PDB file of C-alpha atoms in Angstrom:
ATOM      1  CA  MET A   1       2.096  -1.303  14.854  1.00 96.00           C
ATOM      2  CA  VAL A   2       4.586   1.137  13.324  1.00 98.00           C
ATOM      3  CA  VAL A   3       3.502   4.677  12.458  1.00 98.00           C
ATOM      4  CA  ALA A   4       5.667   6.117   9.656  1.00 98.00           C
ATOM      5  CA  ASP A   5       5.406   9.885  10.195  1.00 97.00           C
ATOM      6  CA  ASP A   6       6.664  12.200   7.450  1.00 96.00           C
ATOM      7  CA  GLY A   7       6.970  15.375   9.515  1.00 95.00           C
ATOM      8  CA  SER A   8       3.712  15.692  11.473  1.00 95.00           C
ATOM      9  CA  GLY A   9       3.592  17.882  14.565  1.00 95.00           C
ATOM     10  CA  ALA A  10       2.866  17.521  18.249  1.00 96.00           C
ATOM     11  CA  GLU A  11      -0.826  16.698  17.734  1.00 96.00           C
ATOM     12  CA  THR A  12       0.025  13.431  15.984  1.00 96.00           C
ATOM     13  CA  ARG A  13       2.618  12.543  18.629  1.00 96.00           C
ATOM     14  CA  ASP A  14       0.082  13.148  21.402  1.00 97.00           C
ATOM     15  CA  ARG A  15      -2.570  11.097  19.571  1.00 96.00           C
ATOM     16  CA  ILE A  16      -0.200   8.146  19.255  1.00 96.00           C
ATOM     17  CA  GLU A  17       0.710   8.350  22.947  1.00 96.00           C
ATOM     18  CA  HIS A  18      -3.004   8.333  23.813  1.00 96.00           C
ATOM     19  CA  LEU A  19      -3.536   5.261  21.634  1.00 95.00           C
ATOM     20  CA  ARG A  20      -0.672   3.458  23.325  1.00 95.00           C
ATOM     21  CA  SER A  21      -2.251   3.940  26.730  1.00 95.00           C
ATOM     22  CA  SER A  22      -5.894   3.409  25.695  1.00 95.00           C
ATOM     23  CA  THR A  23      -5.418   0.309  23.511  1.00 93.00           C
ATOM     24  CA  GLY A  24      -2.429  -1.436  25.060  1.00 93.00           C
ATOM     25  CA  LEU A  25      -0.935  -1.893  21.590  1.00 93.00           C
ATOM     26  CA  ALA A  26       2.811  -1.777  21.085  1.00 95.00           C
ATOM     27  CA  ILE A  27       3.054   1.260  18.783  1.00 97.00           C
ATOM     28  CA  SER A  28       6.370   2.513  17.411  1.00 97.00           C
ATOM     29  CA  HIS A  29       6.480   6.097  16.160  1.00 97.00           C
ATOM     30  CA  VAL A  30       9.095   6.594  13.436  1.00 98.00           C
ATOM     31  CA  TRP A  31       9.375  10.315  12.654  1.00 97.00           C
ATOM     32  CA  GLN A  32      11.352  12.517  10.303  1.00 97.00           C
ATOM     33  CA  GLU A  33      11.429  16.271   9.765  1.00 97.00           C
ATOM     34  CA  ASP A  34       9.063  17.753   7.171  1.00 94.00           C
ATOM     35  CA  ASP A  35      11.263  18.414   4.159  1.00 93.00           C
ATOM     36  CA  GLY A  36       8.891  17.811   1.267  1.00 88.00           C
ATOM     37  CA  PHE A  37       7.275  14.535   0.195  1.00 89.00           C
ATOM     38  CA  ARG A  38       9.641  11.875   1.580  1.00 94.00           C
ATOM     39  CA  LYS A  39       7.213   9.045   2.119  1.00 95.00           C
ATOM     40  CA  CYS A  40       9.570   6.417   0.697  1.00 97.00           C
ATOM     41  CA  ARG A  41      12.322   7.345   3.144  1.00 98.00           C
ATOM     42  CA  ILE A  42      10.150   7.115   6.237  1.00 98.00           C
ATOM     43  CA  LEU A  43       8.520   3.884   5.046  1.00 98.00           C
ATOM     44  CA  ASN A  44      11.959   2.318   4.700  1.00 98.00           C
ATOM     45  CA  ARG A  45      12.746   3.282   8.275  1.00 98.00           C
ATOM     46  CA  ALA A  46       9.432   1.757   9.356  1.00 98.00           C
ATOM     47  CA  ILE A  47      10.199  -1.515   7.533  1.00 98.00           C
ATOM     48  CA  VAL A  48      13.486  -1.776   9.412  1.00 98.00           C
ATOM     49  CA  GLU A  49      11.772  -0.894  12.703  1.00 98.00           C
ATOM     50  CA  ALA A  50       9.015  -3.501  12.292  1.00 98.00           C
ATOM     51  CA  ARG A  51       9.527  -6.615  14.415  1.00 96.00           C
ATOM     52  CA  GLY A  52       7.080  -8.873  12.593  1.00 96.00           C
ATOM     53  CA  ASP A  53       7.948 -11.396   9.904  1.00 98.00           C
ATOM     54  CA  TYR A  54       4.997 -10.349   7.729  1.00 98.00           C
ATOM     55  CA  LEU A  55       4.203  -6.664   7.117  1.00 98.00           C
ATOM     56  CA  ILE A  56       0.915  -5.032   6.087  1.00 98.00           C
ATOM     57  CA  LEU A  57       1.230  -1.483   4.762  1.00 98.00           C
ATOM     58  CA  SER A  58      -1.506   1.123   4.494  1.00 98.00           C
ATOM     59  CA  ASP A  59      -1.840   4.924   4.437  1.00 96.00           C
ATOM     60  CA  GLY A  60      -3.003   7.523   6.917  1.00 93.00           C
ATOM     61  CA  ASP A  61      -6.042   8.421   4.798  1.00 94.00           C
ATOM     62  CA  CYS A  62      -7.301   4.826   4.935  1.00 96.00           C
ATOM     63  CA  ILE A  63      -9.596   2.959   7.335  1.00 96.00           C
ATOM     64  CA  PRO A  64      -9.331  -0.852   7.434  1.00 97.00           C
ATOM     65  CA  ARG A  65     -12.387  -3.087   7.426  1.00 96.00           C
ATOM     66  CA  HIS A  66     -12.759  -5.300  10.510  1.00 95.00           C
ATOM     67  CA  ASP A  67     -11.299  -8.351   8.720  1.00 96.00           C
ATOM     68  CA  PHE A  68      -8.369  -6.457   7.170  1.00 97.00           C
ATOM     69  CA  VAL A  69      -5.463  -7.922   9.169  1.00 97.00           C
ATOM     70  CA  ASP A  70      -7.026 -11.388   9.344  1.00 98.00           C
ATOM     71  CA  THR A  71      -7.485 -11.491   5.560  1.00 98.00           C
ATOM     72  CA  HIS A  72      -3.896 -10.495   4.829  1.00 98.00           C
ATOM     73  CA  ALA A  73      -2.648 -13.069   7.338  1.00 98.00           C
ATOM     74  CA  ARG A  74      -4.763 -15.848   5.814  1.00 98.00           C
ATOM     75  CA  LEU A  75      -3.589 -15.057   2.285  1.00 98.00           C
ATOM     76  CA  ALA A  76       0.126 -14.844   3.152  1.00 98.00           C
ATOM     77  CA  ARG A  77       2.153 -17.380   1.169  1.00 98.00           C
ATOM     78  CA  PRO A  78       5.911 -17.893   0.687  1.00 98.00           C
ATOM     79  CA  GLY A  79       7.160 -16.136  -2.439  1.00 98.00           C
ATOM     80  CA  ARG A  80       4.001 -14.027  -2.766  1.00 98.00           C
ATOM     81  CA  PHE A  81       2.751 -10.558  -1.847  1.00 98.00           C
ATOM     82  CA  VAL A  82      -0.901  -9.531  -1.391  1.00 98.00           C
ATOM     83  CA  SER A  83      -2.500  -6.734  -3.421  1.00 98.00           C
ATOM     84  CA  GLY A  84      -5.563  -5.434  -1.568  1.00 98.00           C
ATOM     85  CA  GLY A  85      -8.361  -3.111  -2.660  1.00 96.00           C
ATOM     86  CA  ARG A  86     -10.112   0.045  -1.558  1.00 94.00           C
ATOM     87  CA  VAL A  87     -13.496   1.695  -1.451  1.00 92.00           C
ATOM     88  CA  ARG A  88     -12.996   5.332  -2.431  1.00 90.00           C
ATOM     89  CA  LEU A  89     -14.877   7.836  -0.295  1.00 91.00           C
ATOM     90  CA  SER A  90     -15.443  11.440  -1.281  1.00 87.00           C
ATOM     91  CA  SER A  91     -13.708  14.099   0.814  1.00 88.00           C
ATOM     92  CA  ALA A  92     -17.140  15.363   1.951  1.00 86.00           C
ATOM     93  CA  ALA A  93     -18.056  11.888   3.188  1.00 88.00           C
ATOM     94  CA  GLY A  94     -14.742  11.722   5.035  1.00 88.00           C
ATOM     95  CA  THR A  95     -15.827  14.613   7.277  1.00 90.00           C
ATOM     96  CA  ARG A  96     -18.934  12.642   8.312  1.00 91.00           C
ATOM     97  CA  ILE A  97     -17.126   9.548   9.564  1.00 93.00           C
ATOM     98  CA  GLU A  98     -17.507   9.014  13.292  1.00 94.00           C
ATOM     99  CA  ARG A  99     -15.855   6.520  15.614  1.00 92.00           C
ATOM    100  CA  GLY A 100     -18.985   4.372  15.798  1.00 95.00           C
ATOM    101  CA  ASP A 101     -19.207   4.099  12.005  1.00 94.00           C
ATOM    102  CA  VAL A 102     -15.794   2.446  12.041  1.00 94.00           C
ATOM    103  CA  LEU A 103     -16.269   0.225  15.081  1.00 93.00           C
ATOM    104  CA  ASP A 104     -19.649  -1.212  14.075  1.00 94.00           C
ATOM    105  CA  GLY A 105     -18.665  -1.602  10.415  1.00 92.00           C
ATOM    106  CA  SER A 106     -21.441   0.603   9.036  1.00 92.00           C
ATOM    107  CA  LEU A 107     -18.816   2.589   7.118  1.00 91.00           C
ATOM    108  CA  PHE A 108     -18.586  -0.418   4.779  1.00 92.00           C
ATOM    109  CA  GLU A 109     -22.348  -0.900   4.440  1.00 90.00           C
ATOM    110  CA  TRP A 110     -24.346   0.417   1.498  1.00 85.00           C
ATOM    111  CA  PRO A 111     -26.995   2.280   3.595  1.00 86.00           C
ATOM    112  CA  TRP A 112     -24.339   4.479   5.274  1.00 89.00           C
ATOM    113  CA  LEU A 113     -22.438   5.043   2.051  1.00 86.00           C
ATOM    114  CA  HIS A 114     -25.593   5.866   0.104  1.00 82.00           C
ATOM    115  CA  GLU A 115     -26.865   8.338   2.726  1.00 82.00           C
ATOM    116  CA  ALA A 116     -23.477  10.050   2.905  1.00 77.00           C
ATOM    117  CA  GLY A 117     -23.151  10.175  -0.880  1.00 73.00           C
ATOM    118  CA  ALA A 118     -19.798   8.654  -0.148  1.00 73.00           C
ATOM    119  CA  LEU A 119     -18.687   6.452  -3.003  1.00 68.00           C
ATOM    120  CA  SER A 120     -16.477   8.203  -5.542  1.00 58.00           C
ATOM    121  CA  ARG A 121     -16.823   5.245  -7.950  1.00 65.00           C
ATOM    122  CA  ARG A 122     -19.949   3.140  -8.284  1.00 67.00           C
ATOM    123  CA  ARG A 123     -17.941   0.064  -9.238  1.00 73.00           C
ATOM    124  CA  ASP A 124     -16.533   0.055  -5.691  1.00 78.00           C
ATOM    125  CA  ARG A 125     -19.873  -1.402  -4.599  1.00 80.00           C
ATOM    126  CA  SER A 126     -18.583  -4.824  -5.688  1.00 85.00           C
ATOM    127  CA  LYS A 127     -16.156  -4.712  -2.732  1.00 88.00           C
ATOM    128  CA  LEU A 128     -18.906  -4.319  -0.138  1.00 87.00           C
ATOM    129  CA  GLY A 129     -20.318  -7.841  -0.224  1.00 81.00           C
ATOM    130  CA  ARG A 130     -20.360 -10.024   2.894  1.00 78.00           C
ATOM    131  CA  SER A 131     -19.747 -13.291   1.072  1.00 90.00           C
ATOM    132  CA  ALA A 132     -16.110 -14.408   1.254  1.00 91.00           C
ATOM    133  CA  HIS A 133     -16.795 -16.939  -1.507  1.00 94.00           C
ATOM    134  CA  ARG A 134     -18.150 -14.245  -3.837  1.00 95.00           C
ATOM    135  CA  ALA A 135     -15.221 -11.950  -3.057  1.00 95.00           C
ATOM    136  CA  ALA A 136     -12.734 -14.708  -3.914  1.00 96.00           C
ATOM    137  CA  TRP A 137     -14.635 -15.406  -7.123  1.00 96.00           C
ATOM    138  CA  LEU A 138     -14.525 -11.717  -8.108  1.00 95.00           C
ATOM    139  CA  ASP A 139     -10.786 -11.617  -7.417  1.00 97.00           C
ATOM    140  CA  ARG A 140     -10.292 -14.497  -9.818  1.00 96.00           C
ATOM    141  CA  LEU A 141     -12.418 -12.862 -12.508  1.00 96.00           C
ATOM    142  CA  THR A 142     -11.176  -9.280 -12.323  1.00 95.00           C
ATOM    143  CA  THR A 143      -9.098  -7.961 -15.207  1.00 95.00           C
ATOM    144  CA  THR A 144      -7.392  -5.404 -12.925  1.00 94.00           C
ATOM    145  CA  ARG A 145      -3.687  -6.134 -12.586  1.00 95.00           C
ATOM    146  CA  ALA A 146      -2.507  -7.022  -9.090  1.00 97.00           C
ATOM    147  CA  THR A 147       0.000  -4.331  -8.050  1.00 97.00           C
ATOM    148  CA  TRP A 148       1.690  -3.139  -4.881  1.00 98.00           C
ATOM    149  CA  ASN A 149      -0.790  -0.560  -3.585  1.00 97.00           C
ATOM    150  CA  GLY A 150       0.384   1.938  -0.985  1.00 96.00           C
ATOM    151  CA  HIS A 151      -3.050   1.983   0.608  1.00 96.00           C
ATOM    152  CA  ASN A 152      -3.310  -1.793   0.979  1.00 98.00           C
ATOM    153  CA  ALA A 153      -0.593  -4.390   0.419  1.00 98.00           C
ATOM    154  CA  SER A 154       1.446  -6.906   2.388  1.00 98.00           C
ATOM    155  CA  ALA A 155       4.608  -8.976   2.035  1.00 98.00           C
ATOM    156  CA  TRP A 156       7.223 -10.868   4.007  1.00 98.00           C
ATOM    157  CA  LYS A 157       9.773  -8.543   5.548  1.00 98.00           C
ATOM    158  CA  THR A 158      12.594 -10.650   4.096  1.00 98.00           C
ATOM    159  CA  ASP A 159      11.201 -10.072   0.587  1.00 98.00           C
ATOM    160  CA  LEU A 160      10.964  -6.306   1.118  1.00 98.00           C
ATOM    161  CA  LEU A 161      14.566  -6.298   2.341  1.00 98.00           C
ATOM    162  CA  ARG A 162      15.552  -8.484  -0.614  1.00 98.00           C
ATOM    163  CA  VAL A 163      14.563  -5.709  -3.050  1.00 98.00           C
ATOM    164  CA  ASN A 164      15.875  -2.996  -0.677  1.00 98.00           C
ATOM    165  CA  GLY A 165      12.519  -1.400   0.142  1.00 98.00           C
ATOM    166  CA  PHE A 166      11.236   1.753  -1.516  1.00 98.00           C
ATOM    167  CA  ASP A 167      13.311   3.837  -3.928  1.00 98.00           C
ATOM    168  CA  GLU A 168      13.888   7.068  -1.984  1.00 97.00           C
ATOM    169  CA  ARG A 169      14.395   9.102  -5.143  1.00 96.00           C
ATOM    170  CA  MET A 170      10.689   8.743  -5.860  1.00 94.00           C
ATOM    171  CA  THR A 171       7.933  11.044  -4.630  1.00 90.00           C
ATOM    172  CA  TYR A 172       4.271  10.868  -5.657  1.00 86.00           C
ATOM    173  CA  PRO A 173       2.830   9.010  -7.573  1.00 88.00           C
ATOM    174  CA  VAL A 174       3.612   5.354  -8.594  1.00 91.00           C
ATOM    175  CA  GLU A 175       6.318   5.014  -5.924  1.00 95.00           C
ATOM    176  CA  ASP A 176       4.363   2.048  -4.583  1.00 96.00           C
ATOM    177  CA  ARG A 177       3.883   0.393  -7.984  1.00 96.00           C
ATOM    178  CA  GLU A 178       7.640   0.553  -8.621  1.00 97.00           C
ATOM    179  CA  LEU A 179       8.301  -1.439  -5.448  1.00 98.00           C
ATOM    180  CA  GLY A 180       5.822  -4.078  -6.590  1.00 98.00           C
ATOM    181  CA  GLU A 181       7.539  -4.342  -9.950  1.00 97.00           C
ATOM    182  CA  ARG A 182      10.895  -4.993  -8.272  1.00 98.00           C
ATOM    183  CA  LEU A 183       9.227  -7.688  -6.183  1.00 98.00           C
ATOM    184  CA  ARG A 184       7.917  -9.268  -9.391  1.00 97.00           C
ATOM    185  CA  ASN A 185      11.368  -9.086 -10.969  1.00 97.00           C
ATOM    186  CA  ALA A 186      12.712 -10.901  -7.903  1.00 97.00           C
ATOM    187  CA  GLY A 187      10.193 -13.700  -8.458  1.00 97.00           C
ATOM    188  CA  ILE A 188       7.748 -12.571  -5.737  1.00 98.00           C
ATOM    189  CA  ARG A 189       4.328 -12.924  -7.374  1.00 98.00           C
ATOM    190  CA  PRO A 190       1.182 -11.026  -6.368  1.00 98.00           C
ATOM    191  CA  ILE A 191      -2.051 -12.435  -4.980  1.00 98.00           C
ATOM    192  CA  GLN A 192      -5.080 -10.482  -6.193  1.00 98.00           C
ATOM    193  CA  ALA A 193      -7.252  -9.602  -3.162  1.00 98.00           C
ATOM    194  CA  ARG A 194      -8.963  -6.353  -4.132  1.00 97.00           C
ATOM    195  CA  HIS A 195     -12.394  -7.744  -3.153  1.00 96.00           C
ATOM    196  CA  ARG A 196     -11.222  -9.666  -0.064  1.00 97.00           C
ATOM    197  CA  ALA A 197      -8.762  -7.332   1.701  1.00 97.00           C
ATOM    198  CA  VAL A 198     -10.584  -3.996   1.734  1.00 97.00           C
ATOM    199  CA  CYS A 199     -10.051  -0.550   3.224  1.00 96.00           C
ATOM    200  CA  ALA A 200     -11.858   2.777   2.855  1.00 94.00           C
ATOM    201  CA  HIS A 201      -9.742   5.472   1.197  1.00 93.00           C
ATOM    202  CA  VAL A 202     -10.810   9.078   1.742  1.00 92.00           C
ATOM    203  CA  GLU A 203     -10.173  11.375  -1.230  1.00 88.00           C
ATOM    204  CA  HIS A 204      -8.279  14.607  -0.581  1.00 80.00           C
ATOM    205  CA  ASP A 205      -6.264  17.305  -2.297  1.00 80.00           C
ATOM    206  CA  ARG A 206      -2.669  16.504  -3.260  1.00 77.00           C
ATOM    207  CA  PRO A 207      -0.769  19.806  -3.159  1.00 73.00           C
ATOM    208  CA  TRP A 208       2.534  17.949  -3.452  1.00 68.00           C
ATOM    209  CA  LEU A 209       1.731  16.641  -6.955  1.00 78.00           C
ATOM    210  CA  ASP A 210       4.520  17.909  -9.229  1.00 86.00           C
ATOM    211  CA  PRO A 211       4.392  17.148 -12.988  1.00 88.00           C
ATOM    212  CA  GLU A 212       8.199  17.131 -13.220  1.00 91.00           C
ATOM    213  CA  ALA A 213       8.505  14.705 -10.309  1.00 89.00           C
ATOM    214  CA  GLN A 214       5.766  12.564 -11.817  1.00 90.00           C
ATOM    215  CA  ALA A 215       7.687  12.368 -15.108  1.00 93.00           C
ATOM    216  CA  MET A 216      10.868  11.400 -13.261  1.00 93.00           C
ATOM    217  CA  ASN A 217       8.994   8.712 -11.339  1.00 93.00           C
ATOM    218  CA  GLU A 218       7.705   7.228 -14.568  1.00 94.00           C
ATOM    219  CA  ARG A 219      11.243   7.140 -15.997  1.00 95.00           C
ATOM    220  CA  LEU A 220      12.513   5.327 -12.910  1.00 95.00           C
ATOM    221  CA  ARG A 221       9.605   2.932 -13.075  1.00 95.00           C
ATOM    222  CA  ALA A 222      10.347   2.211 -16.759  1.00 95.00           C
ATOM    223  CA  GLU A 223      13.957   1.415 -15.830  1.00 95.00           C
ATOM    224  CA  THR A 224      12.712  -0.996 -13.187  1.00 96.00           C
ATOM    225  CA  ARG A 225      10.411  -2.786 -15.603  1.00 94.00           C
ATOM    226  CA  GLY A 226      13.173  -3.022 -18.196  1.00 89.00           C
ATOM    227  CA  VAL A 227      12.862  -3.884 -21.878  1.00 63.00           C
ATOM    228  CA  PRO A 228      11.270  -7.302 -22.491  1.00 58.00           C
ATOM    229  CA  ARG A 229      13.667  -9.814 -23.982  1.00 47.00           C
ATOM    230  CA  PRO A 230      12.388 -10.606 -27.507  1.00 49.00           C
ATOM    231  CA  LEU A 231      12.938 -14.345 -27.126  1.00 42.00           C
ATOM    232  CA  ARG A 232      11.660 -14.560 -23.562  1.00 45.00           C
ATOM    233  CA  ILE A 233       8.568 -12.381 -23.728  1.00 47.00           C
ATOM    234  CA  PHE A 234       6.551 -14.758 -21.523  1.00 47.00           C
ATOM    235  CA  ARG A 235       9.292 -15.171 -18.917  1.00 48.00           C
ATOM    236  CA  GLY A 236       9.477 -11.676 -17.554  1.00 49.00           C
ATOM    237  CA  SER A 237      11.834  -8.841 -18.324  1.00 53.00           C
ATOM    238  CA  CYS A 238      15.432  -7.821 -17.784  1.00 70.00           C
ATOM    239  CA  GLY A 239      14.304  -5.236 -15.235  1.00 91.00           C
ATOM    240  CA  ARG A 240      15.937  -4.627 -11.888  1.00 95.00           C
ATOM    241  CA  ASP A 241      14.967  -6.107  -8.533  1.00 97.00           C
ATOM    242  CA  TRP A 242      17.215  -3.874  -6.388  1.00 98.00           C
ATOM    243  CA  THR A 243      17.420  -0.120  -5.913  1.00 98.00           C
ATOM    244  CA  GLU A 244      20.659   1.531  -4.860  1.00 98.00           C
ATOM    245  CA  HIS A 245      18.552   4.281  -3.245  1.00 98.00           C
ATOM    246  CA  GLY A 246      16.596   2.212  -0.755  1.00 98.00           C
ATOM    247  CA  ILE A 247      17.125   0.947   2.786  1.00 98.00           C
ATOM    248  CA  ARG A 248      20.792   0.249   2.037  1.00 97.00           C
ATOM    249  CA  LYS A 249      22.573   2.787  -0.122  1.00 97.00           C
ATOM    250  CA  GLY A 250      24.579   1.371  -2.990  1.00 97.00           C
ATOM    251  CA  PRO A 251      24.819  -1.916  -4.897  1.00 96.00           C
ATOM    252  CA  ARG A 252      23.391  -5.144  -3.552  1.00 95.00           C
ATOM    253  CA  PRO A 253      25.831  -6.727  -1.084  1.00 91.00           C
ATOM    254  CA  ALA A 254      27.658  -9.712  -2.566  1.00 84.00           C
ATOM    255  CA  ALA A 255      26.201 -12.030   0.063  1.00 72.00           C
ATOM    256  CA  HIS A 256      22.690 -11.305  -1.283  1.00 61.00           C
ATOM    257  CA  MET A 257      23.444 -11.777  -4.999  1.00 59.00           C
TER     258      MET A 257
END
């Protein structure tokens, strides 16, 4: 496990050290100084630090369901990335979550969610079913586009390195979607798993949201998508699959072209 820490203090460091000793997990703590919203930069460092061949990414405001890692591992395919889903919990419900609710799975059961008034969106109930067959069926039927979701997505490390990770010019939001679009441009296709690979996502304030930064992010994302070729509209776009502002700074090395 790699914890990508964008400037947290001593409390987080102490919590990670406690988890190392209490769980026996090999946990790497990749830290950078707090200098604004630099999530993309610290995630790139975490990608490099990770020793596994296949990487699952999630956020600190998310809680994985018990089958989270197993589902991503089962769905992993060469040339594909997995787009998982989330159950949105209200911020008030987030304060009610206890350790036992996570360990026994009740956090993902309707009785607990109903009592806590937890669900921010009623349609999230479709992700709570126990039937793997029904979840797979819903993933095939959904009209929601499979994207790279910061709260729940996975890919081969070689593919993330192939597109040079996250674009470090980007802040919040859509910095995750832009990565997914570069993966698509590189021929890495998504697997829709919003009903099969599920996490709980606790709503919270976003004081870092900046309209100017959001507009810049959308411009960068538009550049990544590119303008569709008129004669090849069903074969993708002329968008980019490499950022010069990612893990490696500058153009793609000739050996990788």
